[in-house]
mmCIF file of C-alpha atoms in Angstrom:
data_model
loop_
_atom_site.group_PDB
_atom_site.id
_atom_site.type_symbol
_atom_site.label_atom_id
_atom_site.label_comp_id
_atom_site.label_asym_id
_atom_site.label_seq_id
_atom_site.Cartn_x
_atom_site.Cartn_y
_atom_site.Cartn_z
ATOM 1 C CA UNK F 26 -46.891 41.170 -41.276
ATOM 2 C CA UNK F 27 -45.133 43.189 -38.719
ATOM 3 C CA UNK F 28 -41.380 42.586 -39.203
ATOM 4 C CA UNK F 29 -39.725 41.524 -36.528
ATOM 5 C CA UNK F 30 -42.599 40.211 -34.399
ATOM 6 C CA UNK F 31 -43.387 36.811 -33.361
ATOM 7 C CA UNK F 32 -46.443 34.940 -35.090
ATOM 8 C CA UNK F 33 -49.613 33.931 -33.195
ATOM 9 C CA UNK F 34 -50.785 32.125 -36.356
ATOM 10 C CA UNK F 35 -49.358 28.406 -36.295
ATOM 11 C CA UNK F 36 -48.691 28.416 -32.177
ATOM 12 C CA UNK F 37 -50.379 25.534 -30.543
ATOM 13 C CA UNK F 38 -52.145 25.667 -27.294
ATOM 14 C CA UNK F 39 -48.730 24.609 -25.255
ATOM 15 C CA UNK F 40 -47.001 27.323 -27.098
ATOM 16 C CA UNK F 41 -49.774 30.163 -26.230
ATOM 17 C CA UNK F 42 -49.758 28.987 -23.074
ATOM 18 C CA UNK F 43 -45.939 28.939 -22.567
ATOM 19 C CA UNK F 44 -46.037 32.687 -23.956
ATOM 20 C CA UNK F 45 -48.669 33.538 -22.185
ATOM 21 C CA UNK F 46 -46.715 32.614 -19.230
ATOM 22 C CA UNK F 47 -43.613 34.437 -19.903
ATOM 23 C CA UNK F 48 -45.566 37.713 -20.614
ATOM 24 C CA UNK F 49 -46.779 37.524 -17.094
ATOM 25 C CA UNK F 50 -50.571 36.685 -18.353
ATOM 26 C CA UNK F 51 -53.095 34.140 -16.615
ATOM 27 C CA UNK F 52 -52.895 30.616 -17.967
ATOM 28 C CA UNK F 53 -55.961 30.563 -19.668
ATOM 29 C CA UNK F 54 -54.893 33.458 -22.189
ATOM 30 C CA UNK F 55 -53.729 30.592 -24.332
ATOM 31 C CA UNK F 56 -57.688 28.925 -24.658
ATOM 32 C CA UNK F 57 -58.718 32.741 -25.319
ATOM 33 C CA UNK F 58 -55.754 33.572 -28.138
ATOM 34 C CA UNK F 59 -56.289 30.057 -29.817
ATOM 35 C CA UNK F 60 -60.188 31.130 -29.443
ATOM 36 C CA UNK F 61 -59.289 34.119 -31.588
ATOM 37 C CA UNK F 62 -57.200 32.953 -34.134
ATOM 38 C CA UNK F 63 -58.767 29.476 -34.562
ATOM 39 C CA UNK F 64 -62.192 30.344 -34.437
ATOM 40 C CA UNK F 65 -62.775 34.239 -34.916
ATOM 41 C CA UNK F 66 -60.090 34.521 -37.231
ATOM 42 C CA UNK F 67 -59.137 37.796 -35.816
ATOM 43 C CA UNK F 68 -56.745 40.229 -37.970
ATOM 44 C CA UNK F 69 -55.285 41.945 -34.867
ATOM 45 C CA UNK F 70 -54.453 41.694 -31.488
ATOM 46 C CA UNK F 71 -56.299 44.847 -30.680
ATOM 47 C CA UNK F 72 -59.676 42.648 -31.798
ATOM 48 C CA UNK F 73 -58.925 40.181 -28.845
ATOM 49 C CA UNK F 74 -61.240 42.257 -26.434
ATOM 50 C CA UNK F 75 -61.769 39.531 -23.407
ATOM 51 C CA UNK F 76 -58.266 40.524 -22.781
ATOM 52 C CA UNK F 77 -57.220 43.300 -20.538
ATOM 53 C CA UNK F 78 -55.855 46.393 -22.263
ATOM 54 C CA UNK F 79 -52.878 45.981 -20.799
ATOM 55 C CA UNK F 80 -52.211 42.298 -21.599
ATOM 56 C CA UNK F 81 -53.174 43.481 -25.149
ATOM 57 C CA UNK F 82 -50.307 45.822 -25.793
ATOM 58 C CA UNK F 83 -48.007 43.851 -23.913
ATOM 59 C CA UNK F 84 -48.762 40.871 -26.385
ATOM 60 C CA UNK F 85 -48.536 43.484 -29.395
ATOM 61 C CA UNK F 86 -44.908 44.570 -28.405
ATOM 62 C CA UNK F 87 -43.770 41.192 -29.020
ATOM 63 C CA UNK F 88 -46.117 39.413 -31.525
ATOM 64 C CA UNK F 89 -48.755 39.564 -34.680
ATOM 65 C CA UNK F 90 -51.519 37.868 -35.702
ATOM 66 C CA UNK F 91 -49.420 36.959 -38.781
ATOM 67 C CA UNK F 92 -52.069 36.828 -41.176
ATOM 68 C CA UNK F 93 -50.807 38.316 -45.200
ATOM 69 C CA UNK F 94 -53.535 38.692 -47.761
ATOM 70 C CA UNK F 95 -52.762 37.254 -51.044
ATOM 71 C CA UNK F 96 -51.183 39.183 -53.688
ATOM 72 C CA UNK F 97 -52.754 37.780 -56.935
ATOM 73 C CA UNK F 98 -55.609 36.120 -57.759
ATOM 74 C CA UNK F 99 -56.861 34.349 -61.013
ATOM 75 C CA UNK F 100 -60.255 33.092 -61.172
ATOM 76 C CA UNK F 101 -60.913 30.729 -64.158
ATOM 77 C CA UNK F 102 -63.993 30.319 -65.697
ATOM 78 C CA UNK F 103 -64.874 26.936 -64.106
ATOM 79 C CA UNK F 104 -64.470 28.832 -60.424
ATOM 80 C CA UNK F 105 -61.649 27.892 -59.183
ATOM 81 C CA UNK F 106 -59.542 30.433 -57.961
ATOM 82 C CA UNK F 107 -55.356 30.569 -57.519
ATOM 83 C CA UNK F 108 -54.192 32.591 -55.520
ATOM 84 C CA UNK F 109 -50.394 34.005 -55.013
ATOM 85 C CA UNK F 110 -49.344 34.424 -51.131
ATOM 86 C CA UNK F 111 -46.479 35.992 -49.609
ATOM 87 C CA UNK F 112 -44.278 34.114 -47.245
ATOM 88 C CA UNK F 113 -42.272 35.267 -44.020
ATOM 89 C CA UNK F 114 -39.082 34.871 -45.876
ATOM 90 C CA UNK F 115 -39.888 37.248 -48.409
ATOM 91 C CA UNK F 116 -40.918 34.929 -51.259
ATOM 92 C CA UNK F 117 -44.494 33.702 -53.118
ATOM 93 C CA UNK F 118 -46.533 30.144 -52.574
ATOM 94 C CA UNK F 119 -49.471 29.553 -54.647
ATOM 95 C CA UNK F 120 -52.539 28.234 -53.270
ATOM 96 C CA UNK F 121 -55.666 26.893 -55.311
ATOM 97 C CA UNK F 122 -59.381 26.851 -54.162
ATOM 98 C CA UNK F 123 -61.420 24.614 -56.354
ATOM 99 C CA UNK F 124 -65.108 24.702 -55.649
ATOM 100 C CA UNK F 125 -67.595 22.189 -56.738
ATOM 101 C CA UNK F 126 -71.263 21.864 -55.428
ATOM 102 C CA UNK F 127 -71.517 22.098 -51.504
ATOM 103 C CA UNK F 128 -67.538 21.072 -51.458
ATOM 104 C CA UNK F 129 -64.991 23.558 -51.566
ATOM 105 C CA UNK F 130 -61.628 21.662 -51.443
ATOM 106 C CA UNK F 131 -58.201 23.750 -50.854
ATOM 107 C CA UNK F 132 -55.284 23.075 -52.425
ATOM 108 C CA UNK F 133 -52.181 24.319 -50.135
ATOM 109 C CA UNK F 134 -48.528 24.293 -50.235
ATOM 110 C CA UNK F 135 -45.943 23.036 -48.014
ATOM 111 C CA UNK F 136 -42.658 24.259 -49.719
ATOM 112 C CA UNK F 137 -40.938 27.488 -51.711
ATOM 113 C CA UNK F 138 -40.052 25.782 -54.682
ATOM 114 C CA UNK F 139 -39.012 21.964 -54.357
ATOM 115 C CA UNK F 140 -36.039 19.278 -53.959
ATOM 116 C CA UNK F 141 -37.483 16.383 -55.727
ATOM 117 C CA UNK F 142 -37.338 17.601 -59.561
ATOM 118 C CA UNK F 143 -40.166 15.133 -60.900
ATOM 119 C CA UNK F 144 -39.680 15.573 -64.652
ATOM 120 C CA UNK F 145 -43.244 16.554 -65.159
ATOM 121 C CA UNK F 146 -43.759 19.346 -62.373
ATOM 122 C CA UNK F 147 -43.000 23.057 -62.812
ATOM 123 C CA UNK F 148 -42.210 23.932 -59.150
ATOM 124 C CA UNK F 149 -39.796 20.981 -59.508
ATOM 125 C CA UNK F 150 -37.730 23.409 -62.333
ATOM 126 C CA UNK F 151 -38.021 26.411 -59.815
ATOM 127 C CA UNK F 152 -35.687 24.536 -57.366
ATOM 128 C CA UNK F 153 -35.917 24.458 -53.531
ATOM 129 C CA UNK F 154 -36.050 27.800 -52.144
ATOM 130 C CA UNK F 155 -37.044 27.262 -48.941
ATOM 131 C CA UNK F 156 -39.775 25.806 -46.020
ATOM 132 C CA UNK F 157 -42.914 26.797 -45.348
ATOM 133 C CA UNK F 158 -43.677 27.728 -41.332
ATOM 134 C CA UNK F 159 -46.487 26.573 -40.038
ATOM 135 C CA UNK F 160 -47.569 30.166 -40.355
ATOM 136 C CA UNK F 161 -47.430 30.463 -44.297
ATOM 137 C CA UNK F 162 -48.981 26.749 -44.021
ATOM 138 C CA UNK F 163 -51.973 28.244 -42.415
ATOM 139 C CA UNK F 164 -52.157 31.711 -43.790
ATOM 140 C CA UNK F 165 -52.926 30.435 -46.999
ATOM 141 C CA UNK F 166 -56.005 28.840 -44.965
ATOM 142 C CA UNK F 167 -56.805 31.908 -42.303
ATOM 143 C CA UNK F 168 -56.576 34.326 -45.282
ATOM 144 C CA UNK F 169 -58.558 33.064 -48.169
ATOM 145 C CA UNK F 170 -61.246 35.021 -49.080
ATOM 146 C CA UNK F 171 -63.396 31.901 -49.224
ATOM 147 C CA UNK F 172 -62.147 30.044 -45.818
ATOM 148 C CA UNK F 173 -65.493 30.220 -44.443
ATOM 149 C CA UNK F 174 -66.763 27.711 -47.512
ATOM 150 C CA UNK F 175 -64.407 25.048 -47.162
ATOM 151 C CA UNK F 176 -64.864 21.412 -46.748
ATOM 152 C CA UNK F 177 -61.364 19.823 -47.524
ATOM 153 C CA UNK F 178 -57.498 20.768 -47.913
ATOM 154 C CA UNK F 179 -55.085 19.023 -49.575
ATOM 155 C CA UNK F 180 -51.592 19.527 -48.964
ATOM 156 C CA UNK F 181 -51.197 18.857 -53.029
ATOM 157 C CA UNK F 182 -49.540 21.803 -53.760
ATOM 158 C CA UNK F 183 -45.557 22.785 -54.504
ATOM 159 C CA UNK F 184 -43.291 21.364 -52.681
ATOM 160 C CA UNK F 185 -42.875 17.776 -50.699
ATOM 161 C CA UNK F 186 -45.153 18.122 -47.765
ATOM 162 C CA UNK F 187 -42.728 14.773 -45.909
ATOM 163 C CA UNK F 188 -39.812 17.514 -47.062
ATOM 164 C CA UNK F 189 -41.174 19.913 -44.647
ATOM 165 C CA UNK F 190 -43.014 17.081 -42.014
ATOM 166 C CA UNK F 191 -42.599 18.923 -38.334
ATOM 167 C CA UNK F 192 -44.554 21.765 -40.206
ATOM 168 C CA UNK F 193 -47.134 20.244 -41.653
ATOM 169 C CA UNK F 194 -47.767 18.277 -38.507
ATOM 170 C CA UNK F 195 -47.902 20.850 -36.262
ATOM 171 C CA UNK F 196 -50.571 22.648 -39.092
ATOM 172 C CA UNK F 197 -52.167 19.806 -39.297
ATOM 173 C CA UNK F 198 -52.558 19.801 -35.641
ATOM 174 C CA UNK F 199 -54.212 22.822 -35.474
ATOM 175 C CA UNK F 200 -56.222 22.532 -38.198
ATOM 176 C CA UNK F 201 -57.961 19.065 -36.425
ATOM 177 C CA UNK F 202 -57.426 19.597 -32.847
ATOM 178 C CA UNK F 203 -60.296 20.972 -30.456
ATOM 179 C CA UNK F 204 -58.872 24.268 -29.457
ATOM 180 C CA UNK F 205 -57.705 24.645 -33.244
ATOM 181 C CA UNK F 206 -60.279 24.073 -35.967
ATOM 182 C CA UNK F 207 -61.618 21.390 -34.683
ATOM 183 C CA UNK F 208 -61.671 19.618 -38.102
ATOM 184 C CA UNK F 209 -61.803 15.860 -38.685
ATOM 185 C CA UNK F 210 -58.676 14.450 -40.318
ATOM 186 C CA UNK F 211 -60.661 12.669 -42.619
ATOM 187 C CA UNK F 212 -61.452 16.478 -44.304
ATOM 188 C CA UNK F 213 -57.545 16.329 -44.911
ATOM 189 C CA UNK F 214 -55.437 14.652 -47.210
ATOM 190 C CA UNK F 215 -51.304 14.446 -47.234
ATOM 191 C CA UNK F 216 -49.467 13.868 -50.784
ATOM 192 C CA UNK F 217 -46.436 12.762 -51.151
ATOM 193 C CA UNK F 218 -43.348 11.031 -53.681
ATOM 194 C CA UNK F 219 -42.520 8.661 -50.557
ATOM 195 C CA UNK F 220 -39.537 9.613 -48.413
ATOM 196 C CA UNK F 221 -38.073 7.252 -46.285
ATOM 197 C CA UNK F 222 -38.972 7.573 -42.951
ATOM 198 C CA UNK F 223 -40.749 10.572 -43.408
ATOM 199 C CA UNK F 224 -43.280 8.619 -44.655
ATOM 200 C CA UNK F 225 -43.392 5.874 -41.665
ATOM 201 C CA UNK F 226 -43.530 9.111 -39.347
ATOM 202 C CA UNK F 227 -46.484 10.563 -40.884
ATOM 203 C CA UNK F 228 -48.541 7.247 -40.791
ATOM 204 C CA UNK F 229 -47.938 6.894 -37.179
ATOM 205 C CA UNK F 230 -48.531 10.496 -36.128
ATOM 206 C CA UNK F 231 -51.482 11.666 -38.119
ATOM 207 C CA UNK F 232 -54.763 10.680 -39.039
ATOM 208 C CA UNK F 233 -55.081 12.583 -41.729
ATOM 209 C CA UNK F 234 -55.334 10.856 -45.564
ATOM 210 C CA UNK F 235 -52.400 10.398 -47.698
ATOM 211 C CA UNK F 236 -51.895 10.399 -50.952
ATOM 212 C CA UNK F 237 -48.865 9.106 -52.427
ATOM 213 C CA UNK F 238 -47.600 10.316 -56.443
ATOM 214 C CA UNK F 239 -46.979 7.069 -57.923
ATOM 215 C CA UNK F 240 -46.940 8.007 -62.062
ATOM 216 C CA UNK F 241 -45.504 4.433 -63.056
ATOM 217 C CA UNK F 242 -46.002 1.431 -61.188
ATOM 218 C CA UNK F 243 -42.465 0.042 -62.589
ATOM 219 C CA UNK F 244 -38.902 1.349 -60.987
ATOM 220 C CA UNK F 245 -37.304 2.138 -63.971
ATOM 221 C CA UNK F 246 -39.379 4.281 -65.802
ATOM 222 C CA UNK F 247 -41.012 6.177 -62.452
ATOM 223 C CA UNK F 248 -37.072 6.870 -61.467
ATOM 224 C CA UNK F 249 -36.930 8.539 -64.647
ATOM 225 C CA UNK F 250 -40.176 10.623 -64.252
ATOM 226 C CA UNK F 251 -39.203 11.133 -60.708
ATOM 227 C CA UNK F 252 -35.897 10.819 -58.707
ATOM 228 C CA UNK F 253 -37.148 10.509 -55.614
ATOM 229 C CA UNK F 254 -37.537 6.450 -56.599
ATOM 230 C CA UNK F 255 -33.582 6.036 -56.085
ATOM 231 C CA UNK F 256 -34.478 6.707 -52.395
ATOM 232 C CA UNK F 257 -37.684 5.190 -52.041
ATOM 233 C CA UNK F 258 -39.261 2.572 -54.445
ATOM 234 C CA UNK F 259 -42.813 2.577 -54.987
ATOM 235 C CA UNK F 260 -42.886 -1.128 -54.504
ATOM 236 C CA UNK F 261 -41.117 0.049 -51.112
ATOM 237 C CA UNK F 262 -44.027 2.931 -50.533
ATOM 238 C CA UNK F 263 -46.580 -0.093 -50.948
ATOM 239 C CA UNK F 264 -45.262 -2.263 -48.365
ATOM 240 C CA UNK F 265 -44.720 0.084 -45.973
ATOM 241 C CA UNK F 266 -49.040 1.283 -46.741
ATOM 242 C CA UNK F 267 -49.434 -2.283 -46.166
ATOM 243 C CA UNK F 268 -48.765 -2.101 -42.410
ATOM 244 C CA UNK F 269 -51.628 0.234 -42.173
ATOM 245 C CA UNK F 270 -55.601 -0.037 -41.521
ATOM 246 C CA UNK F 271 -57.221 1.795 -44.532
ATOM 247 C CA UNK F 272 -60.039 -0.381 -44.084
ATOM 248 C CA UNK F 273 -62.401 2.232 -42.096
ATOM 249 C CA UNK F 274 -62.123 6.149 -42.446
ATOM 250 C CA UNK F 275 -58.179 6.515 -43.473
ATOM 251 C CA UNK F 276 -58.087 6.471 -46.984
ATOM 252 C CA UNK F 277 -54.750 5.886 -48.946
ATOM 253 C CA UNK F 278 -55.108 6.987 -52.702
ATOM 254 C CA UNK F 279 -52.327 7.219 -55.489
ATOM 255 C CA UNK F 280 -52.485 10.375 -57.672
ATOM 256 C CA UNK F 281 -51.042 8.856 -61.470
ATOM 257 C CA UNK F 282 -50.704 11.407 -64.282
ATOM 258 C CA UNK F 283 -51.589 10.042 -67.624
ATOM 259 C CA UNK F 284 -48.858 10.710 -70.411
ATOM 260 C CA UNK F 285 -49.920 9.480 -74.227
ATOM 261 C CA UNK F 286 -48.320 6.164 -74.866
ATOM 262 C CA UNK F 287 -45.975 6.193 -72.113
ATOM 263 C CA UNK F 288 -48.063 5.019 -69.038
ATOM 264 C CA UNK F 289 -51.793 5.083 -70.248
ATOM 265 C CA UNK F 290 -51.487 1.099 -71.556
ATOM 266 C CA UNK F 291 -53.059 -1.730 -69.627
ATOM 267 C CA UNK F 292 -49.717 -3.209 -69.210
ATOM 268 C CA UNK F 293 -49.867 -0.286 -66.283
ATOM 269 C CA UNK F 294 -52.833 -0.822 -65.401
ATOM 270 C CA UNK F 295 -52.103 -4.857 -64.819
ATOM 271 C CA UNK F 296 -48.710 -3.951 -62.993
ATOM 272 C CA UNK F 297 -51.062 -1.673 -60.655
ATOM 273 C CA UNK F 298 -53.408 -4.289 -59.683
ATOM 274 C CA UNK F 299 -50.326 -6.552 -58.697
ATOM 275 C CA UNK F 300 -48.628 -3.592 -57.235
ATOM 276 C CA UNK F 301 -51.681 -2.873 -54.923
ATOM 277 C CA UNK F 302 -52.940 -6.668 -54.674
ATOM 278 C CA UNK F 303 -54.423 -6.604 -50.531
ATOM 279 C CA UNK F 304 -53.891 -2.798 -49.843
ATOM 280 C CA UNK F 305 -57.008 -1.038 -49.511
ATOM 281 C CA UNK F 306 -56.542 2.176 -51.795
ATOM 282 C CA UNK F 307 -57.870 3.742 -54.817
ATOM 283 C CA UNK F 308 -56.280 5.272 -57.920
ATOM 284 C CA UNK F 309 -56.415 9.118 -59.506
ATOM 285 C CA UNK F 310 -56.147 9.407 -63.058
ATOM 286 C CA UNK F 311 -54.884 12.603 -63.552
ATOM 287 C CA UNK F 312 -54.780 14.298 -67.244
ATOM 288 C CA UNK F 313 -51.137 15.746 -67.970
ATOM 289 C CA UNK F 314 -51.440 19.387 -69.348
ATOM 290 C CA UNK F 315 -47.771 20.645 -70.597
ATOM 291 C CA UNK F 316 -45.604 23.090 -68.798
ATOM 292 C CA UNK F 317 -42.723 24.682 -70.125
ATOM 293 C CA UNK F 318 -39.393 22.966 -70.755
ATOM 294 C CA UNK F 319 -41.442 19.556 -70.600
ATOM 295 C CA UNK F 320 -41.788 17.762 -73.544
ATOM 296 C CA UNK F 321 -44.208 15.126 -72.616
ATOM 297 C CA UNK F 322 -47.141 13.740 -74.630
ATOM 298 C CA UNK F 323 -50.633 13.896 -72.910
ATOM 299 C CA UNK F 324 -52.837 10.379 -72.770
ATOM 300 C CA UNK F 325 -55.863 10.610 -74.243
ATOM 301 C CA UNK F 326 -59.684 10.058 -72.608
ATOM 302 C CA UNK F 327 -59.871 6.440 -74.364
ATOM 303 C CA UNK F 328 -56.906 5.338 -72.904
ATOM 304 C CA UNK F 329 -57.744 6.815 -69.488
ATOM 305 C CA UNK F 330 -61.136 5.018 -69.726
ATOM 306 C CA UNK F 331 -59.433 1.686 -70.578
ATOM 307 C CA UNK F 332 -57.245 2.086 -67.617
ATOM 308 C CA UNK F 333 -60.163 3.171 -65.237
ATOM 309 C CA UNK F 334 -62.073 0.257 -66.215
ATOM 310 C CA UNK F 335 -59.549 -1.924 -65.733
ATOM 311 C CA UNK F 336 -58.118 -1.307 -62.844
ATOM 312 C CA UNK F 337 -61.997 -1.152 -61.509
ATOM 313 C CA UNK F 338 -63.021 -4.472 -62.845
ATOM 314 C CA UNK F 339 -59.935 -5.723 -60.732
ATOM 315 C CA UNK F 340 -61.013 -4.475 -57.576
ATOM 316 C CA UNK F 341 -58.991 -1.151 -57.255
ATOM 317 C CA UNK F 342 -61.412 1.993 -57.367
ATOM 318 C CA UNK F 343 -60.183 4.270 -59.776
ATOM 319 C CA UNK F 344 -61.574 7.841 -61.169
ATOM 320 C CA UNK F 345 -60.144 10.557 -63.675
ATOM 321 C CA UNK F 346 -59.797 13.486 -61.979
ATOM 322 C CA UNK F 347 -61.791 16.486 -63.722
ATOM 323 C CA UNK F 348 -59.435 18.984 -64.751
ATOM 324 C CA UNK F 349 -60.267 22.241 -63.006
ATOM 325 C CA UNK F 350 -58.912 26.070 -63.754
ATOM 326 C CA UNK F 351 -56.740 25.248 -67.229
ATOM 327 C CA UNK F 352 -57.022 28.915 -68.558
ATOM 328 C CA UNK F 353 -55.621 30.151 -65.023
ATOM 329 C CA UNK F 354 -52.034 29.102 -65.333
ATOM 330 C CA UNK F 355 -53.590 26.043 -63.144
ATOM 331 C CA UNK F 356 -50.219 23.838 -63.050
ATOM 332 C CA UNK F 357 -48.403 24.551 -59.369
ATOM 333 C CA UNK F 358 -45.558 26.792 -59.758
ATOM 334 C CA UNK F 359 -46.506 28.923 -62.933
ATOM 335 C CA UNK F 360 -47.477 31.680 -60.930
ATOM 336 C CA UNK F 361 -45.069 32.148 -58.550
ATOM 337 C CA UNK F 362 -42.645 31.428 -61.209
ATOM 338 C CA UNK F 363 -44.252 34.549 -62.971
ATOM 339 C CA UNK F 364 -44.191 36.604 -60.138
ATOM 340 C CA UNK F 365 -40.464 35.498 -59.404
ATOM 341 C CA UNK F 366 -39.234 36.601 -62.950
ATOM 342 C CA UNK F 367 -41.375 40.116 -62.493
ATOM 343 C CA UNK F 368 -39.358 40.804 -59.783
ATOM 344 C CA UNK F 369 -36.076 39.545 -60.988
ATOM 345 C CA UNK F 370 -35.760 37.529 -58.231
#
């Protein structure tokens, strides 16, 4: 990226259009630039030929497409592929394309590092380092080798996408409005711990699907896998679902991580039916494969199939989660965290 210039990649149509403006250009330069970025993908302002020469180097002394290829890719042998991006600030985000049939789902980031420390996450150990713009948001989308191919994103990877919420609205924006993308928000889906307020803001402003990291149904033990609790119950994170319609299109879905004998029982699974007794939703069981510095016990498929069956006999549709890329350093954060200690950072 060209240092010191101002990213096209991330503005919305008001924002071309206010540039546009300032730079002396017609109005309707902002329908062409979001044209080029949003739907040509263009690498370069020089590409953008339905603009005058002129307007094109006056647009290149200020700004850049902003696109950065990745710097690292691992491809397991399943398919799925991680890749390592640069950021603005100088600093790596990992991103993770999973294919599987005719869907290729995308799993992005939304922060360097992160603030809420679950016990069980890697990029939780890194820290918080720092936001994502809405340009590394959507680099890691404009510059994938396989962007073309994709059918869904979710914003699953490191860092607390409510952490970082103006961003990932306004990428989410772009991503499903008309002179953007122009995807549905249905082909999106939002994860998060539950943060107060944050959360309540999301709901209201997006369409998109959320997904909310509950890992115990039962305060105690979830505070201990994950901090964020003291600031936002699950039971909390329920209620507040329950003021929503995810009886149509919107889904609502809780990702749980199975640990061997420590949540895998159907005392869980019982607590989870209460839990989510009149909230449309369904359940992830997600297999726990260690990190370093993490000394917790993985469940077992028995176990998971107890709890799936469970939990679907009692009217909440559950599924374990196929885990995808293992032999890639697949967990979020080992790569950057790699790439961080190469580079003495």
């Amino acid at each position: 990226m060209d240092s010191g210039k101002e990213a096209l990649l991330g503005m919305t149509q008001t924002e071309l259009k206010a540039l546009a403006t300032e730079l002396g250009m017609p109005s309707f330069t902002a329908s062409q630039l979001a044209q080029w970025l949003y739907a040509r993908h263009a690498q370069s302002i020089g590409e953008m030929t339905n603009l005058s020469k002129a307007n094109r180097q006056r647009l290149a002394d200020r700004c850049c497409v902003g696109a950065m290829p990745p710097l690292d890719r691992l491809e397991s042998a399943d398919g799925t592929v991680k890749y390592l991006f640069p950021t603005q600030s100088g600093k790596y985000v990992e991103t993770v394309f999973i294919p599987d049939g005719e869907r290729a789902t995308l799993c992005v980031s939304s922060q360097v590092g992160c603030k809420m420390n679950c016990l069980f996450c890697q990029t939780g150990k890194q820290g918080f380092e720092g936001q994502l713009t809405v340009t590394d948001i959507l680099n890691q989308i404009y510059a994938l080798p396989e962007s073309d191919r994709l059918t869904n994103i979710v914003f699953m990877g490191q860092g607390e996408p409510m952490d970082n919420l103006d961003n990932v609205l306004q990428a989410t924006q772009v991503l499903t409005a008309q002179w953007g993308y122009g995807w549905s928000p249905k082909r999106i889906t939002v994860s998060s711990v539950g943060i107060r307020n944050k959360l309540k803001r999301f709901l209201d402003e997006s369409e998109c699907h959320v997904a909310i990291s509950m890992h115990s149904p039962f305060h105690e033990q979830r505070m201990q896998f994950m901090p964020a609790e003291r600031q936002m119950a699950i039971a909390d994170v329920v209620e507040l679902l329950r003021q929503y319609d995810f009886t149509h299109q919107r889904r609502c879905s809780f990702e749980y991580i199975c640990f061997g004998g420590l949540n895998d029982s159907l005392v869980y699974a019982r607590e989870i039916v209460r839990l989510t007794k009149g909230l449309e939703c369904r359940v992830n069981l997600i297999r726990f494969h260690a990190i370093p510095d993490a000394d917790l016990p993985a469940s077992d498929e028995k176990r998971m199939e107890n709890m799936r069956d469970y939990l679907t006999n009692h009217g909440v549709f559950t599924t374990i989660r196929a885990s995808r890329g293992q032999d890639i350093l697949a967990a979020c954060g080992l790569l950057s965290t790699k790439r961080k200690n190469e580079k003495g950072l």
